[in-house]
XYZ file of N, CA and C in Angstrom:
813
model
N 21.628 -1.384 -2.857
C 20.767 -0.569 -2.088
C 19.755 -1.558 -1.503
N 20.044 -1.259 -0.312
C 19.037 -2.172 0.870
C 17.565 -1.979 0.593
N 16.425 -2.872 0.915
C 15.145 -2.715 0.986
C 14.666 -1.527 1.288
N 14.916 -1.156 2.606
C 14.446 0.112 2.928
C 14.685 1.410 2.416
N 15.640 1.586 1.437
C 16.254 2.553 0.591
C 15.742 2.486 -0.732
N 15.001 1.424 -1.137
C 14.406 1.283 -2.601
C 13.344 2.014 -2.727
N 13.075 2.784 -3.738
C 12.177 3.605 -4.492
C 10.881 2.727 -4.757
N 9.781 3.175 -4.116
C 8.465 2.735 -4.288
C 7.602 3.609 -5.149
N 6.632 3.163 -5.779
C 5.673 3.991 -6.725
C 4.794 4.722 -5.996
N 4.147 5.876 -6.281
C 3.289 6.728 -5.372
C 2.059 6.569 -6.215
N 1.092 5.998 -5.491
C -0.082 5.774 -6.171
C -1.002 6.985 -6.522
N -0.830 7.652 -7.648
C -1.440 8.844 -8.274
C -1.880 8.648 -9.609
N -2.848 9.259 -9.967
C -3.282 9.375 -11.480
C -2.509 10.376 -12.146
N -1.255 10.212 -12.722
C -0.497 11.111 -13.302
C -0.428 10.669 -14.682
N -0.170 11.785 -15.745
C 0.263 11.567 -17.037
C 1.440 10.676 -17.270
N 1.840 10.250 -18.318
C 2.939 9.818 -18.737
C 4.005 10.676 -18.579
N 3.851 11.694 -18.830
C 4.969 12.940 -18.786
C 5.458 13.094 -17.518
N 4.800 12.496 -16.393
C 5.334 12.619 -15.080
C 5.782 11.126 -14.420
N 6.842 10.932 -13.762
C 6.983 9.660 -13.009
C 7.002 10.183 -11.445
N 6.448 9.540 -10.674
C 6.544 9.653 -9.108
C 6.771 8.508 -8.613
N 7.817 8.282 -7.471
C 8.214 7.472 -6.540
C 8.431 8.181 -5.271
N 8.761 7.275 -4.364
C 9.009 7.653 -2.739
C 10.219 6.812 -2.396
N 11.015 7.461 -1.511
C 12.072 6.756 -0.865
C 11.708 7.109 0.766
N 10.894 6.407 1.573
C 10.699 6.810 3.051
C 9.622 7.914 2.736
N 10.059 8.886 3.470
C 9.305 9.985 3.609
C 9.358 11.217 2.534
N 10.399 10.720 1.627
C 10.618 11.672 0.340
C 10.159 11.083 -0.769
N 9.231 12.078 -1.454
C 8.862 11.803 -2.794
C 9.687 12.377 -3.845
N 9.832 11.428 -5.252
C 10.817 12.061 -6.233
C 9.781 12.107 -7.357
N 9.623 13.244 -8.083
C 8.508 13.403 -8.965
C 9.742 13.898 -10.354
N 9.624 13.331 -11.463
C 10.336 13.478 -12.546
C 9.550 13.844 -13.854
N 10.044 15.066 -14.555
C 9.566 15.233 -15.872
C 10.178 14.309 -16.777
N 9.032 13.822 -17.253
C 9.563 12.485 -18.056
C 9.188 12.780 -19.842
N 9.528 13.846 -20.127
C 9.531 14.186 -21.800
C 10.735 14.457 -22.304
N 11.605 13.410 -22.132
C 13.115 13.993 -22.653
C 13.177 14.148 -23.975
N 12.282 13.385 -24.800
C 12.205 13.680 -26.299
C 11.804 15.022 -26.697
N 11.141 15.596 -25.624
C 10.773 16.971 -25.732
C 11.386 18.169 -25.058
N 12.552 17.590 -24.547
C 13.442 18.460 -23.634
C 12.843 18.931 -22.349
N 11.779 17.941 -22.043
C 11.015 18.240 -20.950
C 10.048 19.473 -20.850
N 9.614 19.928 -21.975
C 8.809 20.972 -22.460
C 7.523 20.528 -21.991
N 6.988 21.793 -21.233
C 5.620 21.679 -20.241
C 4.290 21.963 -21.034
N 3.549 21.112 -21.244
C 2.261 21.161 -21.987
C 1.358 21.012 -20.699
N 0.089 21.391 -21.076
C -1.088 21.689 -20.198
C -1.106 20.180 -19.231
N -1.266 19.270 -19.989
C -1.089 17.799 -19.386
C -0.297 17.810 -18.028
N 0.791 18.090 -18.573
C 2.105 17.977 -17.277
C 1.781 18.926 -16.317
N 1.407 20.196 -16.586
C 1.294 21.168 -15.514
C 0.181 20.873 -14.592
N -0.793 20.401 -15.267
C -2.118 19.690 -14.759
C -1.654 18.625 -13.570
N -0.915 17.809 -14.314
C -0.146 16.440 -13.482
C 0.477 16.980 -12.314
N 1.302 18.285 -12.545
C 2.278 18.764 -11.277
C 1.142 19.181 -10.075
N -0.178 19.959 -10.512
C -0.881 20.354 -9.589
C -1.466 19.141 -8.903
N -1.627 17.970 -9.618
C -2.255 16.871 -8.971
C -1.446 16.227 -7.979
N -0.014 16.163 -8.270
C 0.866 15.515 -7.632
C 1.026 16.084 -6.273
N 1.157 17.596 -6.339
C 1.578 18.356 -5.257
C 0.284 18.799 -4.289
N -0.845 18.367 -4.429
C -2.143 18.609 -3.870
C -2.517 17.352 -3.230
N -2.243 16.330 -3.769
C -2.685 15.030 -3.460
C -1.734 13.956 -2.946
N -0.551 14.367 -2.408
C 0.710 13.750 -1.880
C 0.098 13.077 -0.649
N 0.638 11.537 -0.635
C 0.305 10.991 0.600
C 0.786 11.847 1.988
N -0.034 11.741 3.126
C 0.207 12.742 4.033
C 1.427 12.418 5.005
N 2.158 11.185 4.903
C 3.264 10.891 5.427
C 4.440 11.400 4.635
N 4.331 11.928 3.429
C 5.391 12.564 2.787
C 5.905 13.838 3.224
N 7.114 13.990 3.612
C 7.610 15.152 4.169
C 8.530 16.110 3.505
N 8.702 15.831 2.156
C 9.700 16.570 1.387
C 9.854 15.961 0.130
N 9.752 16.827 -1.020
C 9.709 16.653 -2.298
C 10.916 16.785 -3.132
N 11.564 15.816 -3.934
C 12.467 16.285 -5.112
C 12.007 16.156 -6.338
N 12.237 17.223 -7.162
C 11.970 17.443 -8.488
C 13.313 17.490 -9.410
N 13.124 16.546 -10.245
C 13.998 16.464 -11.289
C 13.544 16.241 -12.618
N 14.449 16.330 -13.885
C 13.842 16.349 -15.311
C 14.701 14.859 -15.976
N 14.129 14.212 -16.568
C 14.953 12.920 -17.333
C 15.640 13.387 -18.243
N 16.671 12.817 -18.948
C 17.341 13.435 -20.129
C 18.277 14.344 -20.073
N 18.788 14.861 -21.071
C 19.791 15.854 -20.786
C 19.573 17.387 -20.413
N 18.025 17.460 -20.094
C 17.719 18.970 -19.724
C 16.560 18.806 -18.595
N 16.651 19.689 -17.968
C 15.471 19.708 -16.695
C 14.053 20.364 -17.407
N 14.015 21.439 -18.217
C 12.918 21.683 -19.053
C 13.254 22.974 -19.888
N 12.952 22.697 -21.077
C 13.015 23.780 -21.895
C 11.881 24.842 -22.195
N 11.070 24.689 -21.060
C 10.041 25.666 -21.024
C 8.462 25.390 -21.542
N 7.829 26.241 -21.869
C 6.492 26.008 -22.302
C 6.370 25.271 -23.503
N 5.654 24.394 -23.796
C 5.448 23.545 -25.200
C 4.518 24.672 -26.064
N 5.297 25.325 -26.756
C 4.891 26.427 -27.598
C 3.376 26.152 -28.464
N 3.308 24.533 -28.846
C 1.988 24.242 -29.260
C 0.709 24.860 -28.658
N 0.882 24.783 -27.074
C -0.209 25.223 -26.215
C -0.679 26.755 -26.471
N 0.104 27.573 -26.902
C -0.110 28.950 -27.121
C -0.360 29.231 -28.627
N 0.004 28.318 -29.618
C 0.072 28.705 -30.847
C -1.424 28.165 -31.196
N -2.319 27.636 -30.758
C -3.806 27.538 -31.246
C -4.439 28.907 -31.331
N -5.614 28.727 -32.034
C -6.643 29.818 -32.041
C -7.459 30.072 -30.740
N -6.840 30.644 -29.873
C -7.543 30.955 -28.474
C -7.923 32.194 -28.381
N -9.010 32.557 -27.749
C -9.139 34.172 -27.751
C -8.721 34.774 -26.369
N -8.719 35.899 -26.253
C -7.872 36.486 -25.001
C -8.347 35.918 -23.861
N -9.586 35.897 -23.413
C -9.967 35.246 -22.150
C -9.349 34.027 -22.079
N -9.500 32.960 -23.178
C -8.779 31.797 -23.061
C -7.297 31.831 -22.740
N -6.603 32.774 -23.381
C -5.221 32.568 -23.016
C -4.970 33.305 -21.517
N -5.776 34.200 -20.972
C -5.620 34.655 -19.746
C -6.020 33.278 -18.656
N -6.977 32.689 -18.979
C -7.081 31.675 -18.078
C -6.091 30.504 -18.210
N -5.537 30.205 -19.355
C -4.396 29.312 -19.540
C -3.523 29.799 -18.767
N -2.815 31.200 -18.671
C -1.815 31.342 -17.684
C -2.172 31.395 -16.069
N -3.461 31.710 -15.750
C -3.833 31.317 -14.522
C -3.743 29.790 -14.042
N -4.120 29.014 -14.960
C -3.877 27.760 -14.545
C -2.509 27.298 -14.266
N -1.482 27.810 -15.028
C -0.187 27.637 -14.630
C -0.033 28.216 -13.157
N -0.289 29.445 -13.009
C -0.402 29.972 -11.467
C -1.095 29.146 -10.691
N -2.070 28.406 -10.802
C -2.594 27.827 -9.746
C -1.898 26.666 -9.392
N -1.295 25.927 -10.611
C -0.361 24.742 -10.435
C 0.859 25.091 -9.718
N 1.599 26.184 -9.998
C 2.932 26.463 -9.240
C 2.611 27.058 -8.109
N 1.456 27.585 -7.598
C 1.123 28.081 -6.200
C 0.972 26.643 -5.317
N 0.333 25.842 -5.966
C 0.399 24.620 -5.233
C 1.546 23.843 -4.796
N 2.805 24.235 -5.495
C 4.129 23.784 -5.477
C 4.414 24.567 -4.307
N 4.666 26.100 -4.607
C 5.346 26.855 -3.603
C 4.666 26.814 -2.230
N 3.121 26.632 -1.941
C 2.640 26.974 -1.133
C 1.865 25.452 -0.537
N 2.499 24.633 -0.820
C 2.216 23.239 -0.579
C 2.393 22.922 0.903
N 2.420 21.486 1.049
C 2.746 20.880 2.419
C 4.200 20.768 2.669
N 4.751 20.618 1.524
C 6.144 19.985 1.779
C 7.362 21.142 1.107
N 8.438 20.814 1.782
C 9.714 21.564 1.356
C 10.037 20.727 -0.104
N 10.089 21.686 -1.186
C 10.510 21.137 -2.312
C 12.054 21.466 -2.830
N 12.756 20.335 -3.280
C 14.062 20.578 -3.891
C 14.093 20.405 -5.148
N 14.634 21.395 -6.252
C 14.765 21.172 -7.559
C 16.131 20.769 -7.902
N 16.587 19.661 -8.883
C 17.927 19.530 -9.333
C 17.685 20.150 -10.836
N 18.553 21.166 -11.174
C 18.666 21.508 -12.365
C 19.796 21.310 -13.263
N 19.563 21.062 -14.489
C 20.652 20.547 -15.510
C 20.188 20.823 -16.627
N 21.388 20.951 -17.734
C 21.077 21.381 -19.218
C 20.026 22.724 -19.153
N 19.205 22.539 -20.183
C 18.271 23.985 -20.218
C 17.212 24.090 -19.184
N 17.442 25.368 -18.601
C 16.375 25.705 -17.385
C 15.714 27.033 -18.052
N 14.946 26.943 -19.109
C 14.589 28.009 -19.617
C 13.003 28.360 -19.680
N 12.827 29.661 -19.825
C 11.261 29.948 -20.047
C 10.401 29.148 -18.819
N 9.434 28.479 -19.255
C 8.679 28.190 -18.163
C 9.108 26.830 -17.219
N 10.351 26.410 -17.743
C 11.162 25.668 -16.783
C 11.819 26.432 -15.644
N 12.140 27.526 -16.200
C 12.805 28.517 -14.847
C 11.555 28.804 -13.967
N 10.625 29.043 -14.442
C 9.376 29.479 -13.605
C 8.763 28.395 -12.682
N 9.083 27.183 -13.346
C 8.635 25.967 -12.340
C 9.581 25.880 -11.224
N 11.122 25.917 -11.773
C 12.087 26.003 -10.690
C 11.851 26.940 -9.669
N 11.442 28.207 -9.996
C 11.406 29.247 -9.083
C 10.170 29.029 -8.097
N 9.192 28.235 -8.381
C 8.136 28.081 -7.489
C 8.593 26.935 -6.307
N 9.702 26.428 -6.467
C 10.030 25.284 -5.258
C 11.055 26.159 -4.404
N 11.719 25.530 -3.368
C 12.121 26.358 -2.211
C 13.528 26.151 -2.281
N 14.119 25.115 -2.556
C 15.500 24.943 -2.636
C 15.828 24.439 -4.193
N 17.016 25.165 -4.646
C 17.224 24.552 -5.925
C 18.800 24.411 -6.121
N 19.234 23.174 -6.701
C 20.372 22.619 -6.744
C 20.962 22.624 -8.269
N 21.797 23.392 -8.856
C 22.350 23.464 -9.878
C 23.496 22.309 -10.176
N 23.331 21.629 -11.258
C 24.484 20.833 -11.933
C 25.447 21.921 -12.870
N 26.483 21.480 -12.932
C 27.403 22.731 -13.856
C 26.801 22.766 -15.254
N 26.257 21.784 -15.790
C 25.570 21.766 -17.010
C 24.621 22.542 -17.400
N 23.877 23.307 -16.141
C 22.710 24.034 -16.346
C 23.020 25.307 -16.828
N 21.900 25.611 -17.651
C 21.828 27.128 -18.335
C 20.624 27.813 -18.187
N 20.611 29.162 -18.112
C 19.240 29.495 -17.738
C 18.918 30.626 -18.898
N 17.674 30.681 -19.282
C 17.360 31.766 -20.177
C 15.800 32.217 -20.145
N 15.404 33.168 -20.841
C 13.955 33.564 -20.727
C 13.670 33.976 -22.245
N 13.565 33.035 -23.076
C 13.575 33.515 -24.659
C 11.867 34.270 -24.917
N 11.238 34.264 -24.136
C 9.817 34.979 -24.444
C 10.093 36.182 -25.318
N 11.040 36.987 -25.017
C 11.202 38.156 -25.704
C 11.328 37.682 -27.168
N 12.031 36.899 -27.547
C 12.412 36.699 -28.998
C 11.264 35.635 -29.710
N 10.235 35.365 -28.760
C 9.085 34.633 -29.508
C 8.023 35.453 -29.577
N 7.932 36.642 -28.999
C 6.687 37.386 -29.428
C 5.792 37.200 -28.122
N 6.133 36.588 -27.125
C 5.288 36.329 -26.024
C 5.705 37.006 -24.709
N 5.275 36.461 -23.631
C 5.525 37.160 -22.318
C 5.666 35.766 -21.243
N 6.172 36.321 -19.996
C 6.065 35.312 -18.972
C 4.703 35.102 -18.702
N 4.276 33.755 -18.372
C 2.886 33.545 -17.944
C 2.883 32.516 -17.051
N 3.631 32.083 -16.478
C 3.779 30.978 -15.166
C 4.239 31.287 -14.028
N 4.348 33.069 -13.980
C 4.606 33.547 -12.565
C 6.152 34.220 -12.370
N 6.670 33.947 -13.704
C 8.163 34.381 -13.794
C 8.234 35.804 -13.446
N 7.516 36.646 -13.862
C 7.782 37.954 -13.600
C 7.406 38.482 -12.141
N 6.910 37.607 -11.352
C 6.991 37.669 -9.865
C 8.004 36.903 -9.249
N 8.048 35.408 -9.487
C 9.078 34.695 -8.715
C 10.343 34.961 -9.296
N 10.669 35.113 -10.607
C 11.988 34.881 -10.993
C 12.754 36.384 -10.741
N 11.750 37.552 -10.868
C 12.191 38.695 -10.413
C 12.675 38.939 -9.130
N 11.910 38.278 -8.102
C 12.212 38.087 -6.621
C 13.398 37.292 -6.282
N 13.864 36.575 -7.143
C 15.117 35.699 -6.928
C 16.363 36.581 -7.475
N 16.290 37.336 -8.429
C 17.522 37.867 -9.512
C 17.315 39.418 -9.491
N 15.842 39.784 -9.362
C 15.727 41.147 -9.654
C 15.231 41.508 -10.947
N 14.387 42.595 -11.094
C 14.243 43.231 -12.371
C 15.162 43.342 -13.402
N 16.266 43.940 -13.240
C 17.122 43.995 -14.366
C 17.884 42.911 -15.077
N 17.836 41.769 -13.965
C 18.540 40.425 -14.712
C 17.117 40.156 -15.754
N 15.961 40.012 -15.126
C 15.005 39.576 -16.221
C 14.776 40.207 -17.160
N 14.999 41.614 -17.111
C 14.819 42.272 -18.418
C 15.993 42.212 -19.430
N 17.287 41.789 -18.822
C 18.207 41.650 -19.862
C 18.121 40.054 -20.265
N 17.396 39.310 -19.726
C 17.518 37.844 -20.172
C 16.419 37.926 -21.391
N 15.541 38.845 -21.124
C 14.325 39.012 -22.031
C 14.381 39.672 -23.138
N 15.183 41.024 -22.765
C 15.284 41.924 -24.132
C 16.361 41.376 -24.949
N 17.328 40.758 -24.685
C 18.651 40.339 -25.324
C 18.844 38.983 -25.665
N 17.816 37.869 -25.249
C 17.923 36.564 -25.351
C 19.176 36.056 -24.758
N 19.912 36.854 -23.887
C 21.043 36.298 -23.078
C 20.811 34.966 -22.408
N 21.823 34.293 -22.224
C 21.643 32.760 -21.232
C 22.684 33.062 -20.036
N 22.464 32.580 -19.102
C 23.381 32.493 -18.158
C 23.764 31.136 -17.853
N 25.081 30.875 -17.543
C 25.703 29.601 -17.111
C 25.225 29.212 -15.927
N 25.701 28.223 -15.343
C 25.154 27.217 -13.984
C 26.020 28.365 -12.873
N 27.181 29.063 -13.110
C 27.809 29.688 -12.262
C 27.325 30.975 -12.321
N 27.122 31.551 -13.636
C 26.456 33.067 -13.620
C 24.985 33.055 -12.832
N 24.396 31.987 -13.066
C 23.025 32.005 -12.383
C 23.157 31.909 -10.957
N 24.052 30.878 -10.516
C 24.403 30.733 -8.963
C 24.398 32.186 -8.327
N 25.566 33.051 -9.077
C 26.021 34.098 -8.457
C 24.693 35.227 -8.504
N 23.872 35.168 -9.382
C 22.822 36.076 -9.754
C 21.739 35.670 -8.582
N 21.683 34.322 -7.955
C 20.707 34.258 -7.054
C 19.565 33.092 -7.163
N 19.753 32.520 -8.551
C 18.805 31.438 -8.883
C 18.950 30.256 -8.222
N 19.882 29.799 -7.729
C 20.084 28.533 -6.942
C 20.881 28.721 -5.757
N 20.624 27.947 -4.592
C 21.350 27.932 -3.452
C 22.653 26.996 -3.249
N 22.531 25.887 -4.233
C 23.701 25.243 -4.262
C 24.124 24.814 -5.646
N 25.452 24.508 -6.057
C 26.045 24.198 -7.459
C 26.983 23.276 -6.933
N 26.910 22.158 -7.794
C 27.563 20.794 -7.647
C 28.115 20.347 -9.222
N 28.889 19.330 -8.954
C 29.281 18.763 -10.119
C 28.195 17.912 -11.106
N 28.363 17.829 -12.284
C 27.455 17.088 -13.127
C 27.272 15.625 -12.466
N 25.975 15.187 -12.513
C 25.727 13.882 -11.933
C 25.319 13.889 -10.359
N 25.927 15.031 -9.885
C 25.718 15.107 -8.243
C 24.620 15.579 -7.663
N 23.711 16.193 -8.696
C 22.495 16.850 -8.197
C 21.518 16.141 -7.414
N 21.355 15.127 -7.645
C 20.044 14.221 -7.061
C 20.519 13.762 -5.890
N 21.802 13.365 -5.613
C 22.259 12.943 -4.200
C 22.146 14.233 -3.245
N 22.590 15.334 -3.785
C 22.711 16.525 -2.979
C 21.231 16.885 -2.885
N 20.383 16.813 -3.363
C 18.920 17.083 -3.269
C 18.262 16.257 -2.393
N 18.695 14.901 -2.503
C 18.080 14.126 -1.186
C 18.428 14.215 0.104
N 19.788 14.623 0.048
C 20.407 14.987 1.223
C 19.569 16.312 1.722
N 19.382 17.312 1.053
C 18.642 18.582 1.663
C 17.185 17.983 1.945
N 16.723 17.299 1.091
C 15.458 16.934 1.645
C 15.068 16.078 2.774
N 16.178 15.456 2.933
C 16.258 14.743 4.312
C 16.234 15.660 5.543
N 17.094 16.728 5.477
C 17.451 17.732 6.428
C 16.125 18.115 6.737
N 15.450 18.604 5.324
C 14.024 19.541 5.757
C 12.951 18.785 6.191
N 12.811 17.614 5.871
C 11.888 16.502 6.227
C 12.164 16.310 7.713
N 13.182 16.387 8.270
C 13.520 16.052 9.854
C 13.062 17.156 10.706
N 12.511 18.287 9.997
C 11.988 19.664 10.598
C 10.645 19.160 11.367
N 10.540 19.849 12.412
C 8.984 19.666 12.704
C 7.960 20.049 11.617
N 6.829 19.627 11.844
C 5.799 20.095 10.490
C 5.262 21.793 10.845
N 5.233 22.044 12.094
C 4.919 23.413 12.332
C 6.046 24.436 11.951
N 7.248 24.145 12.177
C 8.152 24.860 11.579
C 8.342 24.926 10.248
N 8.190 24.042 9.419
C 8.144 23.776 8.062
C 6.824 24.775 7.474
N 5.698 24.501 7.994
C 4.889 25.312 7.696
C 4.863 26.981 7.782
N 5.613 27.193 8.840
C 6.142 28.630 9.270
C 6.986 29.155 7.950
N 7.837 28.199 7.564
C 8.709 28.723 6.545
C 8.263 28.774 5.439
N 7.406 27.821 4.987
C 6.833 27.794 3.646
C 5.696 28.685 3.441
N 4.987 29.013 4.483
C 3.531 29.934 4.172
C 3.781 31.286 5.079
N 4.354 31.136 6.242
C 4.497 32.613 6.822
C 5.650 33.407 6.592
N 6.764 32.894 6.260
C 7.852 33.693 5.704
C 7.783 34.456 4.591
N 7.335 33.899 3.285
C 7.264 34.750 2.185
C 6.182 35.848 2.451
N 5.098 35.555 2.912
C 4.007 36.362 3.322
C 4.604 37.742 4.085
N 5.349 37.165 5.341
C 6.222 38.134 6.037
C 6.941 39.154 5.262
N 7.652 38.580 4.452
C 8.604 39.482 3.411
C 7.850 40.207 2.832
N 6.577 40.085 2.195
C 5.748 40.785 1.336
C 5.151 41.646 2.039
N 4.633 41.667 3.238
C 3.954 42.656 3.989
C 4.622 43.911 4.443
N 3.868 44.782 4.959
C 4.345 45.951 5.795
C 5.166 45.542 6.764
N 6.253 46.075 7.263
C 7.162 45.538 8.389
C 6.387 45.569 9.836
N 5.404 46.337 10.073
C 4.632 46.312 11.163
C 3.723 45.141 11.243
N 3.195 44.938 10.130
C 2.374 43.436 10.159
C 3.283 42.417 10.135
N 4.207 42.566 9.430
C 5.288 41.179 9.242
C 5.602 41.019 10.663
N 6.105 41.856 11.634
C 6.745 41.527 12.707
C 5.434 40.900 13.641
N 4.268 41.715 13.525
C 3.122 40.853 14.458
C 2.799 39.435 13.795
N 3.027 39.194 12.614
C 2.682 37.718 11.896
C 3.922 36.811 12.500
N 5.118 37.322 12.736
C 6.213 36.743 13.110
C 6.061 36.182 14.397
N 5.628 37.255 15.351
C 5.589 37.108 16.962
C 4.362 35.844 16.937
N 3.222 35.840 16.122
C 2.090 34.985 16.375
C 2.748 33.692 15.921
N 3.265 33.365 14.753
C 3.895 32.181 14.290
C 4.899 31.761 15.147
N 5.757 32.482 15.871
C 6.918 31.962 16.745
C 6.136 31.616 18.096
N 5.212 31.982 18.455
C 4.333 31.584 19.554
C 4.056 30.065 19.353
N 2.996 29.864 17.962
C 2.696 28.716 17.819
C 3.589 27.623 17.556
N 4.542 28.007 16.981
C 5.725 27.001 16.741
C 6.234 26.526 17.958
N 6.361 27.613 18.724
C 7.286 27.325 20.316
C 6.373 26.299 21.158
N 4.976 26.502 20.784
C 4.165 25.627 21.677
C 3.681 24.247 21.075
N 4.193 23.989 20.032
C 4.119 22.433 19.480
C 4.609 21.281 20.311
N 3.939 20.364 20.571
C 5.068 19.357 21.447
C 6.129 19.003 20.987
N 6.413 18.908 19.471
C 7.491 18.299 19.092
C 8.784 19.545 19.351
N 8.100 20.956 19.473
C 9.456 21.916 19.530
C 9.909 21.883 20.977
N 8.704 21.733 21.980
C 8.900 21.390 23.287
C 9.735 20.308 23.794
N 9.675 19.171 23.114
C 10.746 18.049 23.360
C 12.030 18.442 22.682
N 12.179 19.148 21.584
C 13.615 19.343 21.017
C 13.999 20.583 21.814
N 13.403 21.535 22.361
C 14.259 22.394 22.930
C 14.591 21.748 24.330
N 13.946 20.832 24.959
C 14.240 20.166 26.185
C 15.735 19.446 25.882
N 15.784 18.704 24.484
C 16.736 17.981 24.487
C 17.997 18.913 24.139
N 17.904 20.062 23.654
C 18.910 20.912 23.687
C 19.433 21.218 24.948
N 18.536 21.806 25.657
C 19.100 22.402 26.972
C 19.701 21.142 27.924
N 19.072 20.077 27.524
C 19.943 18.728 28.551
C 21.115 18.218 27.738
N 21.532 19.017 26.397
C 22.713 18.573 25.958
C 22.427 17.251 25.173
N 21.546 16.919 24.889
C 21.300 15.734 24.043
C 20.985 15.950 22.381
N 21.104 17.244 22.215
C 20.976 17.775 20.468
C 22.282 18.308 20.260
N 22.645 18.483 18.939
C 23.899 18.722 18.317
C 23.913 20.455 18.585
N 24.942 21.106 18.697
C 25.018 22.258 18.511
C 25.231 22.867 16.848
N 25.099 24.058 16.639
C 25.066 24.429 15.157
C 26.719 24.526 15.032
N 27.240 23.642 13.954
C 28.518 23.835 13.599
C 28.396 24.341 11.993
N 29.430 24.660 11.324
C 29.742 25.125 9.992
C 29.688 23.910 9.341
N 28.680 23.965 8.124
C 28.352 23.070 7.033
C 28.518 23.686 5.736
N 28.736 22.898 4.822
C 28.677 23.572 3.142
C 27.458 23.487 2.796
């Protein structure tokens, strides 16, 4: 590996359960509780919020992975087994919501690599990112129904939008798990690769996303999902406003000129 491609640390105050490095304009954040199957405790969730809200300005995309055999086995149940009153439990869930919203509506396109267990809160975390790459070892589940609890990290919204309410009900009511192939067919992931190839694919996708203009990426990350959720009439107006802003950016002007003068590549079929 040449010097310009070596990973460098990112100077953020993160807990030991997270490791962050960068490769040029792409950051790589790792869940680092392999001994706990990367279960998500409060310290880790708050660390994710810190990471995604305090990224260096020159970072253009993020790759999220899990160390060890699993991406994440979900919520560390010791966090909700304590003697908390109802309001404290509501605020605990809202803390997860705040942290995952910082991921979904942050500055950067985020690509997640999924392998091994991707269950409960781990699937909720993955659903907050924008692109998901599954290795064949990945499997998905929502065991909250069998634990006597309910989704609390945004899954009732984000996962249901990915795969539909009937799938979420099936996973929660029966304890069913989906294989990587089944989850891909249901809509959890956009890419499916052989074991051990996920990071390579994620870095490739992150590099493509990082090469877009900042204005276009802002539109895709922030405007597009809100347009989808709005009334069509309001959505179309928002689309027109966002399109105008994007087209007037200096980067867009230069790129359109390059295309018209045949200096930019045409769209070709890609995998």
